[in-house]
Amino acid sequence: MTRETTAYRSVNENPCNMCMPMGGILPFKGIEEAMVIIHGSQGCSTYMRRHIAEHYNEPIDVGSSSINEKGTIYGGAQNLFQALDNIRKVYQPRLIGILTSCLAETIGEDVEGITRFYLKQRDLEGISLIAVSTPGYGGTHSEGYWLAVKKIVAGLAENTEKHDGINVIVPNLSPADIREIKRILKLMGVRYTLLPDISDTLDRPIARPYTKIPPGGTSIESIRRMPGAVATVQFGVTVEEKLSPGHYLQTEFGVPLYNLPVPMGVEATDSLINLLAQLSGNNAPQSLNMERGRLLDCMVDSHKYNAQGCGAVFGDPELVYAAARTCAENGLYPAVVATGSGTANLEKMLGPVLADSPQQARLLKETDFTQIREACRETGVNIAIGHSDGKFLTEKEGIPLVRLGFPIHDQVGGQRLLSVGYTGTTMFLDRVTNTILEHKHKNYRAVMYRKFYRKTISERTALKR
Ligand code: SF4
């Protein structure tokens, strides 16, 4: 595997990531009775709301402190005070996440200090405020996501009594994926606290009366009790320790951490099931074994087509690792693996996965779609797997795109895409295989036609014979 970064470039064209506060919003949307606010200029929260709403097809409320010229010069504390007062009045939340934007960080706002002062001055009880420093230039949306989850745990966790539940900490997956993980936990007879739980809040059934904060999400009480759990299972093998909520619970409260890959593919899902069996003392039920058997059957059916694929996988590091591993398991070795993030762990984890690859895979970190496109062209990629921004690969290079991850804003159903567990992997592999087949059949005659008519008359005659 060869590694390339954008270090030598002074420009980023269509980055393969979004900004840090956008990722920070998502975990707060998975907590019961929580609201979130961006401390900065108004345009930031408008852009983020729109982007998130397009992916989940849900109304997404995000407050803004709307710092103006005066606030930029004298500080934005008064704007934030006013915004917090308004949010409390309109939404009556029990928790408010306060994320900073580029502007607030550049003018040097001490958002944690301002938040403490606000709580003291308003003499508030029964509400938690969690400040997260997320300058847009401080990392990608993926780092913003993990930092927000860690701050939520650090802000709420209490030294509680030991209990028999486990903590399950998830990366930025679809609501359908979260529902599937919860279903597996239930089938394994495990008591758990899953954080953050967007399964209902960001894929909300139509219901009346409409509530401003969608029902569902991880309860604040269960987060407080996370330090008493038997163990933490975190799907975050690419996450650096400084951003890892599971690592925080282990070092601060002694909760054993099991860091697993996202349960995509046979091996990764087996790892989860085996760990749950070990922690709970329960065997996997027959229904799960049947699902595993169906996945193996799907692989038998599809691996011969997958072997014709030359893939590019891009997006959040955790999902990129899981998808690349699943593809390799089924004979589709990625030639290009790309992420906007700079995490060092992705390269370390991918090494053994791509060891048997027939061609050297190219790993692009902190990258953009200009570089990804070039790498795809040079390596002969014929299928791309990732979020909607990869549609340029289809438009400009004719490479079909299997949508996976966040954001999916050019199609509906991003929130319903299921890719984890034995059943989710089966559905993912079907999507990949059918895309390879469709692309092959669509281009087969054109390729044959070009091959035939580019030849001389005598060559054609020889071919006909
Ligand atoms: S990069 Fe900075 S300015 Fe742009 S939307 Fe993100 S926080 Fe706002």
CSV table of C-alpha atoms and ligand atoms in Angstrom, one decimal:
chain,number,residue,atom,x,y,z
A,1,MET,CA,0.0,0.0,0.0
A,2,THR,CA,1.4,3.4,-0.9
A,3,ARG,CA,0.5,6.5,1.1
A,4,GLU,CA,-0.1,9.9,-0.3
A,5,THR,CA,-1.2,13.1,1.4
A,6,THR,CA,-2.0,16.6,0.2
A,7,ALA,CA,1.0,18.0,2.1
A,8,TYR,CA,2.7,19.4,-1.0
A,9,ARG,CA,-0.4,21.1,-2.2
A,10,SER,CA,-1.5,24.6,-1.2
A,11,VAL,CA,-5.1,24.1,-2.4
A,12,ASN,CA,-8.0,21.8,-1.7
A,13,GLU,CA,-10.5,21.2,-4.4
A,14,ASN,CA,-13.8,19.5,-3.4
A,15,PRO,CA,-12.5,18.1,-0.1
A,16,CYS,CA,-13.4,14.6,0.9
A,17,ASN,CA,-14.8,15.8,4.2
A,18,MET,CA,-16.9,18.5,5.8
A,19,CYS,CA,-16.0,20.8,8.6
A,20,MET,CA,-15.6,19.9,12.3
A,21,PRO,CA,-18.7,21.5,13.8
A,22,MET,CA,-20.9,19.7,11.3
A,23,GLY,CA,-19.8,16.4,12.6
A,24,GLY,CA,-20.2,17.7,16.2
A,25,ILE,CA,-23.9,18.4,15.6
A,26,LEU,CA,-24.7,14.7,14.9
A,27,PRO,CA,-24.1,13.1,18.3
A,28,PHE,CA,-26.2,15.8,20.0
A,29,LYS,CA,-29.1,14.8,17.7
A,30,GLY,CA,-28.8,11.3,19.2
A,31,ILE,CA,-29.5,12.3,22.8
A,32,GLU,CA,-32.9,12.6,24.3
A,33,GLU,CA,-34.3,16.1,24.8
A,34,ALA,CA,-31.1,17.7,23.5
A,35,MET,CA,-30.6,20.8,21.4
A,36,VAL,CA,-27.5,22.1,19.7
A,37,ILE,CA,-26.2,25.6,18.9
A,38,ILE,CA,-23.3,26.9,16.8
A,39,HIS,CA,-21.4,29.8,18.4
A,40,GLY,CA,-20.4,31.8,15.3
A,41,SER,CA,-21.8,33.4,12.3
A,42,GLN,CA,-25.2,32.5,11.1
A,43,GLY,CA,-24.2,31.1,7.7
A,44,CYS,CA,-22.4,28.2,9.3
A,45,SER,CA,-25.4,26.8,11.0
A,46,THR,CA,-27.6,27.4,8.0
A,47,TYR,CA,-25.2,25.5,5.8
A,48,MET,CA,-24.9,22.6,8.3
A,49,ARG,CA,-28.7,22.4,8.8
A,50,ARG,CA,-29.3,22.2,5.1
A,51,HIS,CA,-26.6,19.6,4.5
A,52,ILE,CA,-27.8,17.3,7.4
A,53,ALA,CA,-31.5,17.8,6.4
A,54,GLU,CA,-30.7,16.7,2.8
A,55,HIS,CA,-29.1,13.5,4.1
A,56,TYR,CA,-31.7,12.5,6.6
A,57,ASN,CA,-34.7,14.1,4.9
A,58,GLU,CA,-35.8,15.4,8.3
A,59,PRO,CA,-36.2,18.9,9.7
A,60,ILE,CA,-32.9,19.7,11.4
A,61,ASP,CA,-33.0,22.5,14.1
A,62,VAL,CA,-29.6,24.0,14.9
A,63,GLY,CA,-29.4,27.3,16.8
A,64,SER,CA,-26.9,30.1,16.1
A,65,SER,CA,-25.4,32.8,18.3
A,66,SER,CA,-25.2,34.9,15.1
A,67,ILE,CA,-22.0,36.8,15.9
A,68,ASN,CA,-22.0,40.0,14.0
A,69,GLU,CA,-19.3,42.7,13.4
A,70,LYS,CA,-19.7,44.1,16.9
A,71,GLY,CA,-19.4,40.6,18.5
A,72,THR,CA,-16.3,39.9,16.3
A,73,ILE,CA,-14.5,42.9,17.8
A,74,TYR,CA,-15.7,42.8,21.4
A,75,GLY,CA,-16.5,39.1,21.8
A,76,GLY,CA,-19.6,37.1,21.3
A,77,ALA,CA,-20.6,36.2,24.9
A,78,GLN,CA,-23.7,38.4,24.9
A,79,ASN,CA,-24.8,36.8,21.6
A,80,LEU,CA,-24.4,33.4,23.1
A,81,PHE,CA,-26.3,34.3,26.3
A,82,GLN,CA,-29.2,35.6,24.2
A,83,ALA,CA,-29.1,32.5,22.0
A,84,LEU,CA,-29.1,30.2,25.0
A,85,ASP,CA,-32.1,32.1,26.5
A,86,ASN,CA,-34.0,31.8,23.3
A,87,ILE,CA,-33.2,28.1,22.8
A,88,ARG,CA,-34.4,27.3,26.4
A,89,LYS,CA,-37.6,29.2,25.9
A,90,VAL,CA,-38.5,27.7,22.5
A,91,TYR,CA,-37.3,24.1,23.0
A,92,GLN,CA,-37.1,23.5,26.7
A,93,PRO,CA,-34.2,21.1,26.3
A,94,ARG,CA,-32.5,19.2,29.1
A,95,LEU,CA,-29.1,19.4,27.4
A,96,ILE,CA,-27.6,21.9,25.0
A,97,GLY,CA,-24.5,21.3,23.0
A,98,ILE,CA,-22.5,24.4,22.2
A,99,LEU,CA,-20.1,24.0,19.2
A,100,THR,CA,-17.8,26.7,18.1
A,101,SER,CA,-17.2,27.7,14.4
A,102,CYS,CA,-14.1,29.2,12.7
A,103,LEU,CA,-15.1,32.7,13.6
A,104,ALA,CA,-15.6,32.1,17.4
A,105,GLU,CA,-12.3,30.2,17.6
A,106,THR,CA,-10.4,32.8,15.5
A,107,ILE,CA,-11.4,35.7,17.8
A,108,GLY,CA,-10.4,33.5,20.7
A,109,GLU,CA,-13.7,32.8,22.5
A,110,ASP,CA,-13.4,30.9,25.7
A,111,VAL,CA,-16.6,29.0,25.1
A,112,GLU,CA,-16.2,26.7,28.2
A,113,GLY,CA,-15.7,29.8,30.4
A,114,ILE,CA,-18.6,31.6,28.9
A,115,THR,CA,-20.8,28.5,29.4
A,116,ARG,CA,-19.8,28.2,33.1
A,117,PHE,CA,-20.5,31.9,33.6
A,118,TYR,CA,-24.0,31.6,31.9
A,119,LEU,CA,-25.0,28.7,34.2
A,120,LYS,CA,-23.9,30.6,37.3
A,121,GLN,CA,-25.5,33.9,36.3
A,122,ARG,CA,-28.8,32.3,35.3
A,123,ASP,CA,-28.7,30.0,38.4
A,124,LEU,CA,-29.9,27.1,36.3
A,125,GLU,CA,-30.7,23.6,37.5
A,126,GLY,CA,-31.9,20.5,35.6
A,127,ILE,CA,-30.1,21.5,32.3
A,128,SER,CA,-26.6,20.5,31.1
A,129,LEU,CA,-24.6,22.6,28.8
A,130,ILE,CA,-21.7,20.9,27.0
A,131,ALA,CA,-19.2,23.1,25.1
A,132,VAL,CA,-17.1,21.6,22.4
A,133,SER,CA,-14.3,23.5,20.6
A,134,THR,CA,-14.8,22.7,16.9
A,135,PRO,CA,-13.0,25.2,14.7
A,136,GLY,CA,-13.9,24.4,11.0
A,137,TYR,CA,-10.1,24.3,10.3
A,138,GLY,CA,-9.3,22.1,13.4
A,139,GLY,CA,-10.2,18.8,11.7
A,140,THR,CA,-12.8,17.1,9.6
A,141,HIS,CA,-16.5,16.3,10.5
A,142,SER,CA,-15.3,12.9,11.6
A,143,GLU,CA,-13.0,14.4,14.3
A,144,GLY,CA,-15.8,16.8,15.3
A,145,TYR,CA,-18.1,13.8,15.7
A,146,TRP,CA,-15.8,11.9,18.0
A,147,LEU,CA,-14.8,14.9,20.0
A,148,ALA,CA,-18.4,15.7,20.7
A,149,VAL,CA,-19.2,12.2,21.8
A,150,LYS,CA,-16.2,12.3,24.1
A,151,LYS,CA,-17.2,15.7,25.6
A,152,ILE,CA,-20.8,14.4,26.1
A,153,VAL,CA,-19.5,11.4,28.1
A,154,ALA,CA,-17.0,13.5,30.0
A,155,GLY,CA,-19.7,16.1,30.8
A,156,LEU,CA,-22.3,13.7,32.0
A,157,ALA,CA,-20.6,10.6,33.3
A,158,GLU,CA,-20.8,10.1,37.1
A,159,ASN,CA,-19.2,7.7,39.5
A,160,THR,CA,-22.2,5.4,39.8
A,161,GLU,CA,-22.7,1.9,41.1
A,162,LYS,CA,-21.6,-1.1,39.0
A,163,HIS,CA,-24.3,-2.6,36.8
A,164,ASP,CA,-24.5,-5.5,34.3
A,165,GLY,CA,-25.1,-3.3,31.2
A,166,ILE,CA,-22.5,-2.6,28.5
A,167,ASN,CA,-21.7,0.7,26.7
A,168,VAL,CA,-21.9,0.6,23.0
A,169,ILE,CA,-20.3,3.7,21.3
A,170,VAL,CA,-21.0,4.0,17.6
A,171,PRO,CA,-19.5,6.1,14.8
A,172,ASN,CA,-21.5,8.1,12.3
A,173,LEU,CA,-23.7,5.4,10.8
A,174,SER,CA,-27.1,5.5,9.3
A,175,PRO,CA,-30.2,5.3,11.5
A,176,ALA,CA,-31.0,1.9,9.8
A,177,ASP,CA,-27.5,0.7,10.8
A,178,ILE,CA,-28.1,1.8,14.4
A,179,ARG,CA,-31.4,0.0,14.5
A,180,GLU,CA,-29.7,-3.2,13.2
A,181,ILE,CA,-27.0,-3.0,15.9
A,182,LYS,CA,-29.7,-2.6,18.6
A,183,ARG,CA,-31.6,-5.6,17.1
A,184,ILE,CA,-28.4,-7.7,17.4
A,185,LEU,CA,-27.8,-6.5,21.0
A,186,LYS,CA,-31.4,-7.5,21.8
A,187,LEU,CA,-31.1,-10.9,20.1
A,188,MET,CA,-27.9,-11.6,22.2
A,189,GLY,CA,-29.8,-10.7,25.4
A,190,VAL,CA,-27.5,-7.8,26.3
A,191,ARG,CA,-28.5,-4.8,28.4
A,192,TYR,CA,-26.8,-1.8,26.9
A,193,THR,CA,-26.5,2.0,26.6
A,194,LEU,CA,-25.9,2.9,22.9
A,195,LEU,CA,-24.4,6.3,22.3
A,196,PRO,CA,-25.4,8.3,20.3
A,197,ASP,CA,-28.7,6.8,19.2
A,198,ILE,CA,-30.0,8.6,16.1
A,199,SER,CA,-32.2,5.6,15.1
A,200,ASP,CA,-35.5,7.4,15.8
A,201,THR,CA,-34.4,11.1,16.0
A,202,LEU,CA,-33.0,11.3,12.5
A,203,ASP,CA,-35.4,8.9,10.9
A,204,ARG,CA,-38.6,10.0,12.5
A,205,PRO,CA,-42.0,8.4,11.7
A,206,ILE,CA,-44.7,10.8,10.8
A,207,ALA,CA,-46.7,11.5,13.9
A,208,ARG,CA,-48.9,14.2,15.4
A,209,PRO,CA,-48.6,16.4,17.3
A,210,TYR,CA,-45.3,17.6,16.0
A,211,THR,CA,-42.6,18.1,18.6
A,212,LYS,CA,-39.8,20.5,18.1
A,213,ILE,CA,-37.3,17.9,19.5
A,214,PRO,CA,-37.9,14.5,18.0
A,215,PRO,CA,-38.6,11.7,20.5
A,216,GLY,CA,-35.9,9.1,21.0
A,217,GLY,CA,-32.2,9.2,21.5
A,218,THR,CA,-29.9,8.0,24.4
A,219,SER,CA,-31.3,9.1,27.7
A,220,ILE,CA,-29.2,11.5,29.8
A,221,GLU,CA,-29.6,9.2,32.8
A,222,SER,CA,-28.1,6.2,31.0
A,223,ILE,CA,-25.1,8.3,29.9
A,224,ARG,CA,-24.5,9.3,33.5
A,225,ARG,CA,-24.4,5.6,34.4
A,226,MET,CA,-21.9,4.6,31.7
A,227,PRO,CA,-19.0,4.4,34.2
A,228,GLY,CA,-20.8,1.6,36.0
A,229,ALA,CA,-20.9,-0.7,32.9
A,230,VAL,CA,-19.2,-4.1,32.6
A,231,ALA,CA,-17.4,-3.0,29.5
A,232,THR,CA,-17.4,-0.5,26.6
A,233,VAL,CA,-17.7,-1.8,23.0
A,234,GLN,CA,-16.6,1.0,20.7
A,235,PHE,CA,-16.7,0.8,16.9
A,236,GLY,CA,-13.7,3.0,16.5
A,237,VAL,CA,-10.5,1.3,15.5
A,238,THR,CA,-9.3,4.3,13.5
A,239,VAL,CA,-10.1,6.8,16.3
A,240,GLU,CA,-7.1,8.4,18.0
A,241,GLU,CA,-6.9,8.0,21.8
A,242,LYS,CA,-7.3,11.7,22.5
A,243,LEU,CA,-10.7,11.7,20.7
A,244,SER,CA,-11.9,8.3,22.0
A,245,PRO,CA,-14.8,8.2,24.5
A,246,GLY,CA,-14.2,4.6,25.2
A,247,HIS,CA,-10.6,5.4,26.1
A,248,TYR,CA,-11.8,8.2,28.4
A,249,LEU,CA,-14.2,5.8,30.2
A,250,GLN,CA,-11.3,3.3,30.6
A,251,THR,CA,-8.7,5.7,32.0
A,252,GLU,CA,-11.1,7.8,34.2
A,253,PHE,CA,-13.4,5.1,35.5
A,254,GLY,CA,-11.6,1.8,34.7
A,255,VAL,CA,-14.3,0.5,32.3
A,256,PRO,CA,-12.6,-2.2,30.0
A,257,LEU,CA,-12.6,-1.1,26.4
A,258,TYR,CA,-13.1,-3.4,23.4
A,259,ASN,CA,-12.4,-1.4,20.3
A,260,LEU,CA,-13.9,-3.2,17.3
A,261,PRO,CA,-14.4,-2.4,13.6
A,262,VAL,CA,-17.9,-1.5,12.4
A,263,PRO,CA,-19.6,-4.9,12.1
A,264,MET,CA,-19.6,-5.1,8.3
A,265,GLY,CA,-18.5,-8.3,6.7
A,266,VAL,CA,-18.4,-11.8,8.1
A,267,GLU,CA,-15.2,-11.5,10.2
A,268,ALA,CA,-16.1,-8.1,11.8
A,269,THR,CA,-19.7,-9.2,12.6
A,270,ASP,CA,-18.3,-12.5,14.0
A,271,SER,CA,-16.0,-10.5,16.3
A,272,LEU,CA,-19.0,-8.5,17.7
A,273,ILE,CA,-21.2,-11.6,18.2
A,274,ASN,CA,-18.3,-13.5,19.9
A,275,LEU,CA,-17.6,-10.6,22.2
A,276,LEU,CA,-21.2,-10.2,23.1
A,277,ALA,CA,-21.4,-13.9,23.8
A,278,GLN,CA,-18.3,-13.6,26.0
A,279,LEU,CA,-19.7,-10.6,27.9
A,280,SER,CA,-23.2,-11.9,28.4
A,281,GLY,CA,-22.7,-15.6,28.6
A,282,ASN,CA,-25.4,-16.1,25.9
A,283,ASN,CA,-24.9,-18.0,22.7
A,284,ALA,CA,-26.0,-16.5,19.4
A,285,PRO,CA,-29.6,-17.5,18.6
A,286,GLN,CA,-30.3,-19.7,15.6
A,287,SER,CA,-31.9,-16.8,13.7
A,288,LEU,CA,-28.5,-15.0,13.7
A,289,ASN,CA,-26.7,-18.1,12.6
A,290,MET,CA,-29.2,-18.3,9.7
A,291,GLU,CA,-28.5,-14.7,8.7
A,292,ARG,CA,-24.8,-15.5,8.7
A,293,GLY,CA,-25.4,-18.5,6.5
A,294,ARG,CA,-27.3,-16.3,4.1
A,295,LEU,CA,-24.5,-13.8,3.9
A,296,LEU,CA,-22.0,-16.7,3.1
A,297,ASP,CA,-24.5,-17.8,0.4
A,298,CYS,CA,-24.6,-14.3,-1.0
A,299,MET,CA,-20.7,-14.2,-1.1
A,300,VAL,CA,-20.7,-17.5,-3.0
A,301,ASP,CA,-23.1,-16.0,-5.5
A,302,SER,CA,-21.4,-12.7,-6.0
A,303,HIS,CA,-17.6,-13.1,-5.4
A,304,LYS,CA,-17.0,-14.0,-9.1
A,305,TYR,CA,-18.5,-10.7,-10.2
A,306,ASN,CA,-16.8,-8.8,-7.4
A,307,ALA,CA,-13.4,-10.1,-8.6
A,308,GLN,CA,-14.0,-8.1,-11.8
A,309,GLY,CA,-14.2,-4.9,-9.8
A,310,CYS,CA,-11.4,-2.5,-9.1
A,311,GLY,CA,-12.7,-0.3,-6.3
A,312,ALA,CA,-12.2,3.2,-4.8
A,313,VAL,CA,-13.5,3.5,-1.2
A,314,PHE,CA,-13.7,7.0,0.3
A,315,GLY,CA,-15.4,8.9,3.3
A,316,ASP,CA,-15.1,8.8,7.1
A,317,PRO,CA,-12.1,6.7,8.2
A,318,GLU,CA,-14.1,4.3,10.3
A,319,LEU,CA,-16.6,3.5,7.5
A,320,VAL,CA,-13.8,3.4,4.9
A,321,TYR,CA,-11.9,0.8,6.9
A,322,ALA,CA,-15.1,-1.3,7.3
A,323,ALA,CA,-16.1,-1.1,3.7
A,324,ALA,CA,-12.6,-1.7,2.3
A,325,ARG,CA,-12.3,-4.8,4.6
A,326,THR,CA,-15.8,-6.1,3.5
A,327,CYS,CA,-14.9,-5.6,-0.2
A,328,ALA,CA,-11.6,-7.4,0.2
A,329,GLU,CA,-13.3,-10.3,2.0
A,330,ASN,CA,-15.5,-10.7,-1.1
A,331,GLY,CA,-12.6,-10.5,-3.6
A,332,LEU,CA,-13.0,-6.8,-4.5
A,333,TYR,CA,-9.7,-5.3,-3.5
A,334,PRO,CA,-9.8,-1.5,-3.4
A,335,ALA,CA,-7.1,0.2,-5.5
A,336,VAL,CA,-7.8,3.6,-4.0
A,337,VAL,CA,-8.7,4.2,-0.3
A,338,ALA,CA,-9.3,7.8,0.5
A,339,THR,CA,-10.4,10.0,3.4
A,340,GLY,CA,-10.3,13.7,4.2
A,341,SER,CA,-9.1,12.9,7.7
A,342,GLY,CA,-5.5,12.7,8.7
A,343,THR,CA,-5.8,9.8,11.2
A,344,ALA,CA,-2.6,7.7,11.3
A,345,ASN,CA,-4.6,4.6,12.5
A,346,LEU,CA,-6.3,4.0,9.1
A,347,GLU,CA,-3.0,3.1,7.4
A,348,LYS,CA,-2.0,0.8,10.3
A,349,MET,CA,-5.3,-1.0,10.2
A,350,LEU,CA,-5.5,-1.3,6.4
A,351,GLY,CA,-2.1,-2.9,6.0
A,352,PRO,CA,-3.0,-6.5,6.8
A,353,VAL,CA,-6.4,-6.2,5.1
A,354,LEU,CA,-4.8,-5.3,1.7
A,355,ALA,CA,-1.8,-7.5,2.1
A,356,ASP,CA,-3.1,-10.0,-0.5
A,357,SER,CA,-4.3,-7.4,-2.9
A,358,PRO,CA,-3.2,-8.1,-6.5
A,359,GLN,CA,-2.2,-4.5,-7.0
A,360,GLN,CA,-0.7,-1.9,-4.6
A,361,ALA,CA,-3.5,0.1,-3.1
A,362,ARG,CA,-3.1,3.8,-2.9
A,363,LEU,CA,-4.1,5.4,0.4
A,364,LEU,CA,-5.0,9.1,0.2
A,365,LYS,CA,-5.3,11.0,3.5
A,366,GLU,CA,-6.4,14.6,4.0
A,367,THR,CA,-7.4,14.4,0.3
A,368,ASP,CA,-9.8,16.0,-2.1
A,369,PHE,CA,-11.8,14.7,-5.1
A,370,THR,CA,-9.3,16.0,-7.7
A,371,GLN,CA,-6.7,13.7,-6.2
A,372,ILE,CA,-9.1,10.8,-5.9
A,373,ARG,CA,-10.2,11.3,-9.5
A,374,GLU,CA,-6.6,11.2,-10.7
A,375,ALA,CA,-5.8,8.1,-8.6
A,376,CYS,CA,-8.9,6.4,-10.0
A,377,ARG,CA,-7.9,7.1,-13.5
A,378,GLU,CA,-4.4,5.9,-13.0
A,379,THR,CA,-5.3,2.6,-11.3
A,380,GLY,CA,-8.3,1.8,-13.6
A,381,VAL,CA,-11.0,2.0,-10.9
A,382,ASN,CA,-14.4,0.7,-12.2
A,383,ILE,CA,-16.5,1.1,-9.1
A,384,ALA,CA,-16.6,3.8,-6.4
A,385,ILE,CA,-18.0,3.3,-2.9
A,386,GLY,CA,-18.7,6.4,-0.7
A,387,HIS,CA,-20.9,9.4,-0.1
A,388,SER,CA,-22.6,11.7,-2.7
A,389,ASP,CA,-19.6,13.9,-3.4
A,390,GLY,CA,-18.2,11.0,-5.3
A,391,LYS,CA,-20.8,11.6,-8.0
A,392,PHE,CA,-18.2,13.6,-9.9
A,393,LEU,CA,-16.4,10.4,-10.5
A,394,THR,CA,-19.5,9.2,-12.3
A,395,GLU,CA,-20.0,12.4,-14.2
A,396,LYS,CA,-16.4,13.0,-15.2
A,397,GLU,CA,-14.9,9.5,-15.4
A,398,GLY,CA,-18.0,7.3,-15.9
A,399,ILE,CA,-17.2,5.3,-12.7
A,400,PRO,CA,-20.5,4.1,-11.1
A,401,LEU,CA,-21.0,5.1,-7.4
A,402,VAL,CA,-22.5,2.9,-4.7
A,403,ARG,CA,-23.6,5.3,-2.1
A,404,LEU,CA,-22.4,4.7,1.5
A,405,GLY,CA,-21.9,7.0,4.5
A,406,PHE,CA,-22.6,10.7,5.0
A,407,PRO,CA,-23.7,12.9,3.3
A,408,ILE,CA,-26.0,11.5,0.6
A,409,HIS,CA,-27.7,14.6,-0.7
A,410,ASP,CA,-28.3,13.7,-4.4
A,411,GLN,CA,-30.7,10.8,-3.7
A,412,VAL,CA,-33.3,10.0,-1.0
A,413,GLY,CA,-32.9,7.2,1.5
A,414,GLY,CA,-29.5,7.9,3.0
A,415,GLN,CA,-31.0,7.3,6.5
A,416,ARG,CA,-32.4,3.9,5.4
A,417,LEU,CA,-29.2,2.4,3.9
A,418,LEU,CA,-28.5,-0.7,5.8
A,419,SER,CA,-24.9,-2.0,5.7
A,420,VAL,CA,-24.0,-3.6,9.1
A,421,GLY,CA,-24.5,-7.0,10.6
A,422,TYR,CA,-24.9,-10.2,8.5
A,423,THR,CA,-28.1,-8.9,6.9
A,424,GLY,CA,-26.8,-5.4,6.3
A,425,THR,CA,-23.6,-6.7,4.7
A,426,THR,CA,-25.7,-9.0,2.4
A,427,MET,CA,-27.6,-5.9,1.3
A,428,PHE,CA,-24.4,-3.9,0.8
A,429,LEU,CA,-22.8,-6.7,-1.2
A,430,ASP,CA,-25.9,-7.0,-3.4
A,431,ARG,CA,-25.7,-3.2,-4.1
A,432,VAL,CA,-22.1,-3.4,-5.0
A,433,THR,CA,-22.4,-6.6,-7.2
A,434,ASN,CA,-25.4,-5.3,-9.0
A,435,THR,CA,-23.7,-2.0,-9.8
A,436,ILE,CA,-20.7,-3.9,-11.2
A,437,LEU,CA,-23.0,-6.0,-13.3
A,438,GLU,CA,-25.2,-3.1,-14.5
A,439,HIS,CA,-22.1,-1.1,-15.5
A,440,LYS,CA,-20.6,-4.1,-17.3
A,441,HIS,CA,-23.8,-4.8,-19.2
A,442,LYS,CA,-24.4,-1.2,-20.0
A,443,ASN,CA,-20.9,-0.8,-21.5
A,444,TYR,CA,-20.3,-4.3,-22.8
A,445,ARG,CA,-21.7,-3.7,-26.4
A,446,ALA,CA,-20.2,-0.3,-26.7
A,447,VAL,CA,-16.8,-1.6,-25.7
A,448,MET,CA,-17.1,-4.6,-28.1
A,449,TYR,CA,-18.3,-2.2,-30.9
A,450,ARG,CA,-15.4,0.1,-30.4
A,451,LYS,CA,-13.0,-2.8,-30.3
A,452,PHE,CA,-14.5,-4.2,-33.5
A,453,TYR,CA,-14.7,-1.1,-35.6
A,454,ARG,CA,-11.3,0.3,-34.7
A,455,LYS,CA,-9.8,-2.7,-36.5
A,456,THR,CA,-8.9,-2.9,-40.2
A,457,ILE,CA,-11.1,-4.8,-42.6
A,458,SER,CA,-8.9,-7.9,-42.6
A,459,GLU,CA,-8.7,-7.9,-38.8
A,460,ARG,CA,-12.5,-7.7,-38.7
A,461,THR,CA,-12.8,-10.6,-41.1
A,462,ALA,CA,-10.4,-12.7,-39.1
A,463,LEU,CA,-12.5,-11.9,-35.9
A,464,LYS,CA,-15.7,-13.0,-37.6
A,465,ARG,CA,-14.2,-16.3,-38.5
B,1,SF4,S1,-15.6,25.8,7.7
B,1,SF4,FE1,-15.8,27.4,9.3
B,1,SF4,S2,-16.8,29.1,8.3
B,1,SF4,FE2,-17.1,27.3,7.0
B,1,SF4,S3,-19.1,26.4,7.7
B,1,SF4,FE3,-17.5,25.4,8.8
B,1,SF4,S4,-17.3,26.5,10.7
B,1,SF4,FE4,-18.4,27.8,9.3
